[in-house]
């Protein structure tokens, strides 16, 4: 019988969901779902000083927002809990005691000052800093003396010299490390809290994790984890280390890089569609067969193959994300898009907080007018600015168009039609402009361009009839009168 596929995403509640962590979660999710396995979320909260209020809830909220669901976690339970590390301290204690009993770990009473002095001496000699093992073989009398001084020990793993640790990485192939020079590392801090490399081994083994897909920045942790697996007599999971995400300058994505929006919450606030972001993130370091780029979640699950995880860094292309989101926006139901755009218009003071039926219908028509151009919902504010300005600002070729000799006649005739109009819908505008054509003899660009330029300051834009109708009779008349002097 083959082993059940069980993978996990293990966030620390130290902040909001970052794009890199979201990708880790998403690839684990796709891997599990594509193979009929289980996807587990474990909260790694032992770094208490860095935990932030609401960090845990934010992580789960925005994973759900993206469209990721899970089989086991703090909120849904499961057979391998607890799923929060601070609730597993007794479990860790049992296993670090086993390593102490076997002699594979020992108590180290070095102070921070002593360790720092040791590091400085090694650096001064041109050596790579590492713990020298000075408390490896303490006698019982020495231990008692340190404890009498009030020293609190950490627990270090005893690294065996001269060993090679190999693993076949799902992404990078065979990787090996030599234990020589690694130094005995801490597995339990002085405060009794296990370190990451120790806790993660205990958790992954006891939760029956079969595959560990994570970022390549964890590669250097893997040999230490393999040592702990070996010492406890456990079979390690299969590891896969995904390549870095880089910016368009091919530099590692840094949280300080302001050229890229980096947190999932920010994309929600900007009005991106979660299914578009899901699609985009899935292509950051993984590629399907063929040329298709647009996938639903179910389609990605059906075609996902870990063998196609890239060995090259994934470039975060902001323009491609905006293009992809626009493709999704074009196909989105108008009511949903209005609900995304409306808060941005309200925040900008363009429309009131409470809308009656007529005002809501007007906003709906406005959003629909720009649906094909919206890359993300907050753009509705700048895209529709011309509808809310008191004065028209002429752009580019508008000045040239408005200087043409037929313009006064066209605008005068159109103003007369507007003032006489009994109704002011988009279909009515078509009839009014047709009447101006018959009256002035102008048609085509000579007719349409002056009207658009006079009312919007632009020579290109969305449907002219819809634009005029949404501007409204009073505003159209006022702008035409201003042009005519």
CSV table of C-alpha atoms in Angstrom, one decimal:
chain,number,residue,atom,x,y,z
A,1,UNK,CA,0.0,0.0,0.0
A,2,UNK,CA,1.4,3.4,-0.9
A,3,UNK,CA,2.0,6.1,1.7
A,4,UNK,CA,-0.8,8.6,2.0
A,5,UNK,CA,0.2,12.0,0.7
A,6,UNK,CA,0.2,14.5,3.6
A,7,UNK,CA,1.7,18.0,3.2
A,8,UNK,CA,1.7,21.0,5.4
A,9,UNK,CA,2.0,24.8,5.4
A,10,UNK,CA,3.3,26.0,8.7
A,11,UNK,CA,3.1,29.8,9.1
A,12,UNK,CA,4.4,31.8,12.0
A,13,UNK,CA,1.8,34.3,13.3
A,14,UNK,CA,4.4,37.1,13.0
A,15,UNK,CA,2.5,39.2,10.4
A,16,UNK,CA,0.4,39.2,7.3
A,17,UNK,CA,0.4,36.6,4.6
A,18,UNK,CA,3.4,37.3,2.3
A,19,UNK,CA,3.3,36.5,-1.4
A,20,UNK,CA,6.2,34.0,-1.0
A,21,UNK,CA,4.5,32.2,1.9
A,22,UNK,CA,1.2,32.2,-0.1
A,23,UNK,CA,3.0,30.4,-2.9
A,24,UNK,CA,4.4,27.8,-0.5
A,25,UNK,CA,0.9,27.2,0.8
A,26,UNK,CA,-0.6,27.1,-2.7
A,27,UNK,CA,1.9,24.6,-4.1
A,28,UNK,CA,1.4,22.3,-1.1
A,29,UNK,CA,-2.3,22.6,-1.6
A,30,UNK,CA,-2.1,21.8,-5.3
A,31,UNK,CA,0.2,18.9,-4.6
A,32,UNK,CA,-2.1,17.4,-2.1
A,33,UNK,CA,-5.3,17.9,-4.0
A,34,UNK,CA,-3.8,16.7,-7.3
A,35,UNK,CA,-2.9,13.4,-5.7
A,36,UNK,CA,-5.9,12.9,-3.4
A,37,UNK,CA,-3.9,13.7,-0.3
A,38,UNK,CA,-4.3,15.8,2.8
A,39,UNK,CA,-3.3,19.5,3.3
A,40,UNK,CA,-2.5,20.5,6.9
A,41,UNK,CA,-2.0,23.9,8.4
A,42,UNK,CA,0.2,24.0,11.5
A,43,UNK,CA,0.9,27.2,13.4
A,44,UNK,CA,4.5,27.6,14.4
A,45,UNK,CA,4.2,30.2,17.2
A,46,UNK,CA,7.2,29.3,19.4
A,47,UNK,CA,9.0,32.6,18.6
A,48,UNK,CA,6.7,34.3,21.1
A,49,UNK,CA,8.5,37.7,20.9
A,50,UNK,CA,7.8,38.1,17.2
A,51,UNK,CA,4.2,36.9,17.3
A,52,UNK,CA,1.7,39.7,16.6
A,53,UNK,CA,-1.9,40.1,17.6
A,54,UNK,CA,-4.2,38.9,14.9
A,55,UNK,CA,-1.4,37.3,12.9
A,56,UNK,CA,-2.8,33.8,13.1
A,57,UNK,CA,-6.3,34.9,12.1
A,58,UNK,CA,-4.9,37.0,9.2
A,59,UNK,CA,-3.0,34.1,7.8
A,60,UNK,CA,-6.0,31.8,7.7
A,61,UNK,CA,-8.3,34.5,6.5
A,62,UNK,CA,-6.3,35.3,3.4
A,63,UNK,CA,-5.5,31.7,2.6
A,64,UNK,CA,-9.3,31.2,2.5
A,65,UNK,CA,-9.7,34.4,0.5
A,66,UNK,CA,-7.3,33.0,-2.1
A,67,UNK,CA,-9.4,29.9,-2.4
A,68,UNK,CA,-7.3,27.5,-0.4
A,69,UNK,CA,-9.0,25.1,2.0
A,70,UNK,CA,-7.4,22.5,4.4
A,71,UNK,CA,-8.1,19.2,6.0
A,72,UNK,CA,-6.6,19.7,9.4
A,73,UNK,CA,-5.6,22.7,11.5
A,74,UNK,CA,-6.4,24.7,14.6
A,75,UNK,CA,-9.9,25.6,13.4
A,76,UNK,CA,-11.0,22.2,11.9
A,77,UNK,CA,-9.2,19.8,14.2
A,78,UNK,CA,-7.8,16.5,13.0
A,79,UNK,CA,-6.3,13.3,14.3
A,80,UNK,CA,-2.7,14.6,14.8
A,81,UNK,CA,-3.1,17.7,16.9
A,82,UNK,CA,-2.6,20.0,18.6
A,83,UNK,CA,-1.9,22.1,15.5
A,84,UNK,CA,-0.3,25.0,17.4
A,85,UNK,CA,3.3,24.5,18.5
A,86,UNK,CA,2.9,26.2,21.9
A,87,UNK,CA,0.3,23.6,22.7
A,88,UNK,CA,2.8,20.8,22.0
A,89,UNK,CA,5.6,21.6,24.5
A,90,UNK,CA,5.0,18.3,26.4
A,91,UNK,CA,5.5,16.4,23.2
A,92,UNK,CA,8.7,18.1,22.4
A,93,UNK,CA,10.0,17.6,26.0
A,94,UNK,CA,9.5,13.8,25.7
A,95,UNK,CA,11.6,13.7,22.6
A,96,UNK,CA,14.4,16.0,23.7
A,97,UNK,CA,14.7,14.0,26.8
A,98,UNK,CA,15.0,10.8,24.7
A,99,UNK,CA,18.0,12.5,22.9
A,100,UNK,CA,19.6,13.4,26.2
A,101,UNK,CA,19.1,9.9,27.5
A,102,UNK,CA,20.8,8.5,24.3
A,103,UNK,CA,23.7,10.9,24.6
A,104,UNK,CA,22.7,12.5,21.2
A,105,UNK,CA,22.1,15.8,23.0
A,106,UNK,CA,23.6,17.5,26.0
A,107,UNK,CA,23.1,20.6,28.2
A,108,UNK,CA,25.2,23.6,27.4
A,109,UNK,CA,25.7,26.3,30.1
A,110,UNK,CA,27.6,28.8,28.0
A,111,UNK,CA,26.5,32.4,28.5
A,112,UNK,CA,25.8,34.7,25.5
A,113,UNK,CA,28.9,36.6,26.4
A,114,UNK,CA,31.0,33.5,26.3
A,115,UNK,CA,29.6,32.4,23.0
A,116,UNK,CA,30.1,35.8,21.5
A,117,UNK,CA,33.7,35.9,22.7
A,118,UNK,CA,34.3,32.5,21.1
A,119,UNK,CA,32.8,33.7,17.8
A,120,UNK,CA,35.0,36.8,17.8
A,121,UNK,CA,38.1,34.7,18.4
A,122,UNK,CA,37.2,32.4,15.5
A,123,UNK,CA,36.6,35.3,13.1
A,124,UNK,CA,39.9,36.9,14.2
A,125,UNK,CA,41.7,33.6,13.2
A,126,UNK,CA,39.9,33.6,9.9
A,127,UNK,CA,37.7,30.6,10.8
A,128,UNK,CA,34.0,30.1,10.1
A,129,UNK,CA,32.2,30.8,13.4
A,130,UNK,CA,30.7,27.7,15.1
A,131,UNK,CA,30.2,26.3,18.5
A,132,UNK,CA,33.4,24.6,19.7
A,133,UNK,CA,31.7,22.0,21.8
A,134,UNK,CA,33.3,23.3,25.0
A,135,UNK,CA,30.4,21.9,27.2
A,136,UNK,CA,30.1,18.6,25.3
A,137,UNK,CA,31.7,16.5,28.0
A,138,UNK,CA,30.9,18.2,31.3
A,139,UNK,CA,31.2,16.2,34.4
A,140,UNK,CA,28.4,16.0,36.9
A,141,UNK,CA,30.4,18.2,39.2
A,142,UNK,CA,30.8,20.9,36.5
A,143,UNK,CA,27.1,20.8,35.7
A,144,UNK,CA,26.2,21.2,39.4
A,145,UNK,CA,28.7,24.1,39.7
A,146,UNK,CA,27.2,25.9,36.7
A,147,UNK,CA,23.7,25.4,38.1
A,148,UNK,CA,24.8,26.7,41.5
A,149,UNK,CA,25.9,29.9,39.7
A,150,UNK,CA,22.3,30.2,38.5
A,151,UNK,CA,23.1,29.3,34.9
A,152,UNK,CA,20.2,28.0,32.9
A,153,UNK,CA,21.3,25.5,30.1
A,154,UNK,CA,20.2,25.2,26.5
A,155,UNK,CA,20.2,21.8,24.9
A,156,UNK,CA,22.5,21.1,22.0
A,157,UNK,CA,22.4,18.3,19.5
A,158,UNK,CA,25.6,16.3,19.3
A,159,UNK,CA,26.7,16.4,15.7
A,160,UNK,CA,28.7,13.4,14.6
A,161,UNK,CA,31.8,14.3,12.7
A,162,UNK,CA,32.8,12.8,9.3
A,163,UNK,CA,29.2,12.0,8.2
A,164,UNK,CA,27.6,12.9,4.9
A,165,UNK,CA,23.9,13.7,4.7
A,166,UNK,CA,22.2,13.2,1.3
A,167,UNK,CA,18.7,13.7,0.2
A,168,UNK,CA,17.0,13.6,-3.2
A,169,UNK,CA,15.3,17.0,-3.6
A,170,UNK,CA,12.1,17.0,-5.6
A,171,UNK,CA,13.1,20.2,-7.4
A,172,UNK,CA,16.9,20.3,-7.3
A,173,UNK,CA,17.9,16.6,-7.4
A,174,UNK,CA,20.5,15.1,-5.1
A,175,UNK,CA,22.0,17.4,-2.4
A,176,UNK,CA,24.6,16.5,0.1
A,177,UNK,CA,26.1,18.1,3.2
A,178,UNK,CA,29.1,17.2,5.3
A,179,UNK,CA,28.8,17.3,9.0
A,180,UNK,CA,32.3,18.5,9.4
A,181,UNK,CA,32.5,22.0,10.7
A,182,UNK,CA,28.7,22.3,11.3
A,183,UNK,CA,29.0,22.5,15.1
A,184,UNK,CA,26.6,21.3,17.8
A,185,UNK,CA,23.4,23.2,17.4
A,186,UNK,CA,20.8,24.3,19.9
A,187,UNK,CA,17.5,22.3,19.9
A,188,UNK,CA,16.0,23.8,23.0
A,189,UNK,CA,16.6,27.4,24.1
A,190,UNK,CA,17.3,28.4,27.7
A,191,UNK,CA,13.6,29.3,28.1
A,192,UNK,CA,12.6,25.7,27.4
A,193,UNK,CA,11.2,26.5,24.0
A,194,UNK,CA,12.4,24.2,21.2
A,195,UNK,CA,14.1,25.7,18.1
A,196,UNK,CA,12.6,25.5,14.7
A,197,UNK,CA,14.9,22.7,13.4
A,198,UNK,CA,13.9,20.5,16.3
A,199,UNK,CA,10.2,21.2,16.6
A,200,UNK,CA,9.6,20.9,12.9
A,201,UNK,CA,11.0,17.3,12.8
A,202,UNK,CA,8.9,16.2,15.7
A,203,UNK,CA,5.8,17.8,14.2
A,204,UNK,CA,6.3,16.5,10.7
A,205,UNK,CA,7.0,13.0,11.9
A,206,UNK,CA,4.1,12.8,14.3
A,207,UNK,CA,1.7,14.4,11.8
A,208,UNK,CA,2.8,11.8,9.2
A,209,UNK,CA,3.9,14.5,6.8
A,210,UNK,CA,5.1,12.7,3.6
A,211,UNK,CA,6.4,15.6,1.6
A,212,UNK,CA,7.8,18.9,2.6
A,213,UNK,CA,7.6,21.6,-0.1
A,214,UNK,CA,9.2,24.8,1.0
A,215,UNK,CA,11.4,27.7,-0.2
A,216,UNK,CA,15.1,27.1,-1.0
A,217,UNK,CA,16.1,29.3,1.9
A,218,UNK,CA,15.4,26.2,4.0
A,219,UNK,CA,17.9,24.0,2.3
A,220,UNK,CA,20.6,24.8,4.9
A,221,UNK,CA,18.2,23.6,7.6
A,222,UNK,CA,17.7,20.2,6.0
A,223,UNK,CA,20.9,18.5,7.2
A,224,UNK,CA,20.2,19.4,10.8
A,225,UNK,CA,16.7,18.0,10.5
A,226,UNK,CA,18.1,14.9,8.9
A,227,UNK,CA,20.4,14.4,11.8
A,228,UNK,CA,17.5,14.6,14.3
A,229,UNK,CA,15.5,12.1,12.2
A,230,UNK,CA,18.4,9.7,12.2
A,231,UNK,CA,19.0,10.1,15.9
A,232,UNK,CA,15.4,9.3,16.7
A,233,UNK,CA,15.3,6.4,14.3
A,234,UNK,CA,12.7,8.0,12.0
A,235,UNK,CA,12.3,8.0,8.3
A,236,UNK,CA,12.4,11.6,7.0
A,237,UNK,CA,9.8,12.9,4.5
A,238,UNK,CA,10.7,13.7,0.9
A,239,UNK,CA,11.9,17.3,0.6
A,240,UNK,CA,11.4,19.7,-2.2
A,241,UNK,CA,12.9,23.2,-2.2
A,242,UNK,CA,11.3,25.8,-4.5
A,243,UNK,CA,13.4,28.5,-6.1
A,244,UNK,CA,13.3,32.1,-4.9
A,245,UNK,CA,10.9,34.7,-6.2
A,246,UNK,CA,12.8,37.6,-7.7
A,247,UNK,CA,11.8,41.1,-8.8
A,248,UNK,CA,12.1,42.2,-12.4
A,249,UNK,CA,15.7,43.2,-11.8
A,250,UNK,CA,16.4,39.6,-10.9
A,251,UNK,CA,17.0,40.5,-7.3
A,252,UNK,CA,15.6,38.4,-4.4
A,253,UNK,CA,12.2,39.6,-3.4
A,254,UNK,CA,12.7,41.6,-0.2
A,255,UNK,CA,9.9,42.8,2.0
A,256,UNK,CA,11.6,46.2,1.8
A,257,UNK,CA,11.2,46.2,-2.0
A,258,UNK,CA,8.4,48.8,-2.6
A,259,UNK,CA,8.2,48.2,-6.3
A,260,UNK,CA,6.1,45.1,-5.6
A,261,UNK,CA,3.0,44.8,-3.5
A,262,UNK,CA,3.9,41.9,-1.3
A,263,UNK,CA,1.1,41.0,1.0
A,264,UNK,CA,-2.1,39.2,0.0
A,265,UNK,CA,-4.2,41.6,2.2
A,266,UNK,CA,-2.9,44.5,0.1
A,267,UNK,CA,-4.1,42.8,-3.1
A,268,UNK,CA,-7.5,42.4,-1.5
A,269,UNK,CA,-7.6,46.0,-0.5
A,270,UNK,CA,-6.6,47.1,-4.0
A,271,UNK,CA,-9.4,45.2,-5.5
A,272,UNK,CA,-7.7,42.2,-7.1
A,273,UNK,CA,-9.8,39.1,-7.7
A,274,UNK,CA,-8.6,36.2,-5.6
A,275,UNK,CA,-9.0,33.7,-8.4
A,276,UNK,CA,-6.7,35.8,-10.6
A,277,UNK,CA,-4.1,36.0,-7.8
A,278,UNK,CA,-4.4,32.2,-7.3
A,279,UNK,CA,-3.8,31.7,-11.0
A,280,UNK,CA,-0.8,34.1,-11.1
A,281,UNK,CA,0.9,32.7,-8.0
A,282,UNK,CA,0.6,29.1,-9.3
A,283,UNK,CA,2.8,30.1,-12.3
A,284,UNK,CA,5.5,31.6,-10.0
A,285,UNK,CA,8.1,28.8,-10.3
A,286,UNK,CA,5.8,26.2,-11.9
A,287,UNK,CA,4.7,25.7,-15.5
A,288,UNK,CA,2.1,23.5,-17.1
A,289,UNK,CA,2.5,21.7,-20.3
A,290,UNK,CA,1.5,23.7,-23.3
A,291,UNK,CA,0.9,27.5,-23.6
A,292,UNK,CA,-2.2,27.9,-21.6
A,293,UNK,CA,-1.9,30.5,-18.8
A,294,UNK,CA,-5.4,31.1,-17.6
A,295,UNK,CA,-6.7,28.3,-15.2
A,296,UNK,CA,-9.4,27.8,-12.8
A,297,UNK,CA,-8.5,26.3,-9.4
A,298,UNK,CA,-10.0,22.9,-10.4
A,299,UNK,CA,-8.0,23.0,-13.6
A,300,UNK,CA,-4.8,23.8,-11.8
A,301,UNK,CA,-5.4,20.9,-9.4
A,302,UNK,CA,-6.0,18.5,-12.4
A,303,UNK,CA,-2.8,19.5,-14.2
A,304,UNK,CA,-0.4,20.2,-11.3
A,305,UNK,CA,2.7,18.1,-11.5
A,306,UNK,CA,5.6,18.7,-9.0
A,307,UNK,CA,8.0,17.5,-11.6
A,308,UNK,CA,7.4,20.7,-13.4
A,309,UNK,CA,8.5,22.9,-10.6
A,310,UNK,CA,11.2,25.3,-12.0
A,311,UNK,CA,14.9,25.1,-11.1
A,312,UNK,CA,15.2,28.8,-12.0
A,313,UNK,CA,14.1,31.8,-9.9
A,314,UNK,CA,10.5,32.9,-10.4
A,315,UNK,CA,10.2,36.5,-11.7
A,316,UNK,CA,7.4,38.5,-10.2
A,317,UNK,CA,6.1,40.4,-13.2
A,318,UNK,CA,3.7,43.1,-11.9
A,319,UNK,CA,2.5,44.0,-15.4
A,320,UNK,CA,1.6,40.3,-16.1
A,321,UNK,CA,-0.4,40.2,-12.8
A,322,UNK,CA,-2.3,43.3,-13.7
A,323,UNK,CA,-3.0,41.9,-17.2
A,324,UNK,CA,-4.2,38.6,-15.8
A,325,UNK,CA,-6.4,40.3,-13.3
A,326,UNK,CA,-7.9,42.4,-16.0
A,327,UNK,CA,-8.7,39.3,-18.0
A,328,UNK,CA,-10.6,38.0,-15.0
A,329,UNK,CA,-12.3,41.4,-14.5
A,330,UNK,CA,-13.6,41.4,-18.0
A,331,UNK,CA,-15.5,38.2,-17.3
A,332,UNK,CA,-16.7,39.1,-13.8
A,333,UNK,CA,-20.4,39.6,-13.1
A,334,UNK,CA,-21.1,43.3,-13.0
A,335,UNK,CA,-22.7,43.2,-9.5
A,336,UNK,CA,-19.6,41.6,-8.1
A,337,UNK,CA,-17.4,44.2,-9.8
A,338,UNK,CA,-19.5,47.1,-8.5
A,339,UNK,CA,-19.2,45.7,-5.0
A,340,UNK,CA,-15.4,45.8,-5.4
A,341,UNK,CA,-15.3,49.3,-6.9
A,342,UNK,CA,-17.9,51.1,-4.9
A,343,UNK,CA,-15.8,51.3,-1.6
A,344,UNK,CA,-13.0,53.0,-3.5
A,345,UNK,CA,-15.3,55.6,-5.1
A,346,UNK,CA,-16.8,56.2,-1.6
A,347,UNK,CA,-13.4,56.5,0.1
A,348,UNK,CA,-12.3,59.0,-2.6
A,349,UNK,CA,-15.5,61.1,-1.9
A,350,UNK,CA,-16.8,60.5,-5.4
A,351,UNK,CA,-20.1,59.0,-4.3
A,352,UNK,CA,-21.9,59.1,-0.9
A,353,UNK,CA,-21.8,56.3,1.7
A,354,UNK,CA,-25.5,55.6,1.2
A,355,UNK,CA,-26.8,55.2,-2.3
A,356,UNK,CA,-30.4,55.2,-3.4
A,357,UNK,CA,-31.6,53.0,-6.2
A,358,UNK,CA,-30.9,55.6,-8.9
A,359,UNK,CA,-27.4,56.4,-7.7
A,360,UNK,CA,-26.5,52.7,-7.4
A,361,UNK,CA,-27.7,52.2,-11.0
A,362,UNK,CA,-25.6,55.2,-12.1
A,363,UNK,CA,-22.5,53.7,-10.4
A,364,UNK,CA,-23.3,50.3,-12.0
A,365,UNK,CA,-23.4,51.9,-15.4
A,366,UNK,CA,-20.2,53.8,-14.7
A,367,UNK,CA,-18.3,50.6,-13.6
A,368,UNK,CA,-19.6,48.7,-16.6
A,369,UNK,CA,-18.4,51.4,-19.0
A,370,UNK,CA,-14.8,50.8,-17.8
A,371,UNK,CA,-15.0,47.1,-17.1
A,372,UNK,CA,-12.7,46.2,-19.9
A,373,UNK,CA,-10.1,48.7,-18.8
A,374,UNK,CA,-10.1,48.0,-15.0
A,375,UNK,CA,-6.9,46.1,-13.9
A,376,UNK,CA,-7.9,46.1,-10.3
A,377,UNK,CA,-10.9,47.7,-8.6
A,378,UNK,CA,-9.2,50.7,-7.0
A,379,UNK,CA,-8.3,52.0,-10.5
A,380,UNK,CA,-11.9,53.0,-10.9
A,381,UNK,CA,-11.1,56.2,-9.1
A,382,UNK,CA,-8.6,57.5,-11.7
A,383,UNK,CA,-10.3,55.9,-14.7
A,384,UNK,CA,-13.5,57.8,-14.0
A,385,UNK,CA,-12.0,61.1,-12.8
A,386,UNK,CA,-13.5,63.1,-15.8
A,387,UNK,CA,-17.0,62.4,-14.4
A,388,UNK,CA,-16.3,64.2,-11.2
A,389,UNK,CA,-14.2,67.2,-12.2
A,390,UNK,CA,-15.7,70.7,-12.3
A,391,UNK,CA,-13.3,71.8,-15.1
A,392,UNK,CA,-12.2,69.7,-18.1
A,393,UNK,CA,-8.5,69.3,-18.5
A,394,UNK,CA,-7.5,68.8,-22.1
A,395,UNK,CA,-5.0,66.0,-22.9
A,396,UNK,CA,-2.8,65.4,-25.9
A,397,UNK,CA,-4.6,65.8,-29.2
A,398,UNK,CA,-7.7,67.3,-27.6
A,399,UNK,CA,-6.3,70.8,-28.0
A,400,UNK,CA,-5.7,70.3,-31.7
A,401,UNK,CA,-9.1,68.8,-32.3
A,402,UNK,CA,-10.9,71.7,-30.5
A,403,UNK,CA,-9.1,74.2,-32.8
A,404,UNK,CA,-10.6,72.8,-36.0
A,405,UNK,CA,-12.9,75.2,-37.8
A,406,UNK,CA,-16.1,73.1,-37.7
A,407,UNK,CA,-16.0,72.8,-33.9
A,408,UNK,CA,-18.1,75.9,-32.9
A,409,UNK,CA,-20.9,74.8,-35.2
A,410,UNK,CA,-20.8,71.2,-34.0
A,411,UNK,CA,-20.8,72.1,-30.3
A,412,UNK,CA,-23.5,74.8,-30.8
A,413,UNK,CA,-25.8,72.4,-32.6
A,414,UNK,CA,-25.2,69.7,-30.0
A,415,UNK,CA,-25.8,72.1,-27.1
A,416,UNK,CA,-29.2,73.0,-28.6
A,417,UNK,CA,-30.1,69.3,-28.9
A,418,UNK,CA,-29.0,68.7,-25.3
A,419,UNK,CA,-31.1,71.5,-23.9
A,420,UNK,CA,-34.1,70.4,-25.9
A,421,UNK,CA,-33.8,66.7,-24.9
A,422,UNK,CA,-36.7,65.2,-23.0
A,423,UNK,CA,-34.7,62.1,-21.9
A,424,UNK,CA,-30.9,61.6,-21.6
A,425,UNK,CA,-30.0,57.9,-22.0
A,426,UNK,CA,-27.3,56.4,-24.1
A,427,UNK,CA,-29.8,55.7,-27.0
A,428,UNK,CA,-31.0,59.3,-26.8
A,429,UNK,CA,-27.4,60.5,-27.3
A,430,UNK,CA,-27.1,58.5,-30.5
A,431,UNK,CA,-30.2,60.3,-31.9
A,432,UNK,CA,-29.0,63.7,-30.8
A,433,UNK,CA,-25.6,63.3,-32.5
A,434,UNK,CA,-27.4,62.1,-35.6
A,435,UNK,CA,-29.4,65.3,-35.6
A,436,UNK,CA,-26.2,67.4,-35.3
A,437,UNK,CA,-24.8,65.5,-38.3
A,438,UNK,CA,-27.8,66.4,-40.4
A,439,UNK,CA,-27.8,70.0,-39.3
A,440,UNK,CA,-24.1,70.7,-39.8
A,441,UNK,CA,-23.1,68.2,-42.5
A,442,UNK,CA,-20.2,67.0,-40.4
A,443,UNK,CA,-19.7,63.3,-39.8
A,444,UNK,CA,-17.2,60.8,-38.6
A,445,UNK,CA,-14.2,62.2,-36.7
A,446,UNK,CA,-15.2,65.7,-37.6
A,447,UNK,CA,-18.4,65.2,-35.6
A,448,UNK,CA,-17.5,62.8,-32.8
A,449,UNK,CA,-14.1,64.0,-31.9
A,450,UNK,CA,-15.0,67.6,-31.0
A,451,UNK,CA,-17.9,66.4,-28.8
A,452,UNK,CA,-15.7,63.9,-27.0
A,453,UNK,CA,-12.8,66.4,-26.6
A,454,UNK,CA,-15.1,69.2,-25.4
A,455,UNK,CA,-16.8,67.0,-22.7
A,456,UNK,CA,-13.9,64.9,-21.6
A,457,UNK,CA,-10.6,66.6,-22.6
A,458,UNK,CA,-9.7,63.4,-24.4
A,459,UNK,CA,-9.8,62.1,-27.9
A,460,UNK,CA,-10.1,58.4,-26.9
A,461,UNK,CA,-12.2,56.7,-24.3
A,462,UNK,CA,-15.1,54.3,-23.7
A,463,UNK,CA,-18.4,54.4,-25.6
A,464,UNK,CA,-19.3,58.1,-26.3
A,465,UNK,CA,-23.0,57.7,-26.0
A,466,UNK,CA,-22.7,56.0,-22.6
A,467,UNK,CA,-20.2,58.6,-21.5
A,468,UNK,CA,-22.4,61.5,-22.4
A,469,UNK,CA,-25.5,59.9,-20.7
A,470,UNK,CA,-23.5,59.3,-17.5
A,471,UNK,CA,-22.2,62.8,-17.4
A,472,UNK,CA,-25.8,64.0,-17.2
A,473,UNK,CA,-27.7,66.7,-18.9
A,474,UNK,CA,-26.7,69.6,-16.6
A,475,UNK,CA,-22.9,68.8,-16.6
A,476,UNK,CA,-22.9,68.3,-20.4
A,477,UNK,CA,-24.7,71.6,-21.0
A,478,UNK,CA,-22.3,73.4,-18.6
A,479,UNK,CA,-19.2,72.0,-20.3
A,480,UNK,CA,-20.5,72.9,-23.8
A,481,UNK,CA,-21.3,76.4,-22.8
A,482,UNK,CA,-17.8,76.9,-21.3
A,483,UNK,CA,-16.3,75.7,-24.6
A,484,UNK,CA,-18.4,78.1,-26.6
A,485,UNK,CA,-17.6,81.0,-24.4
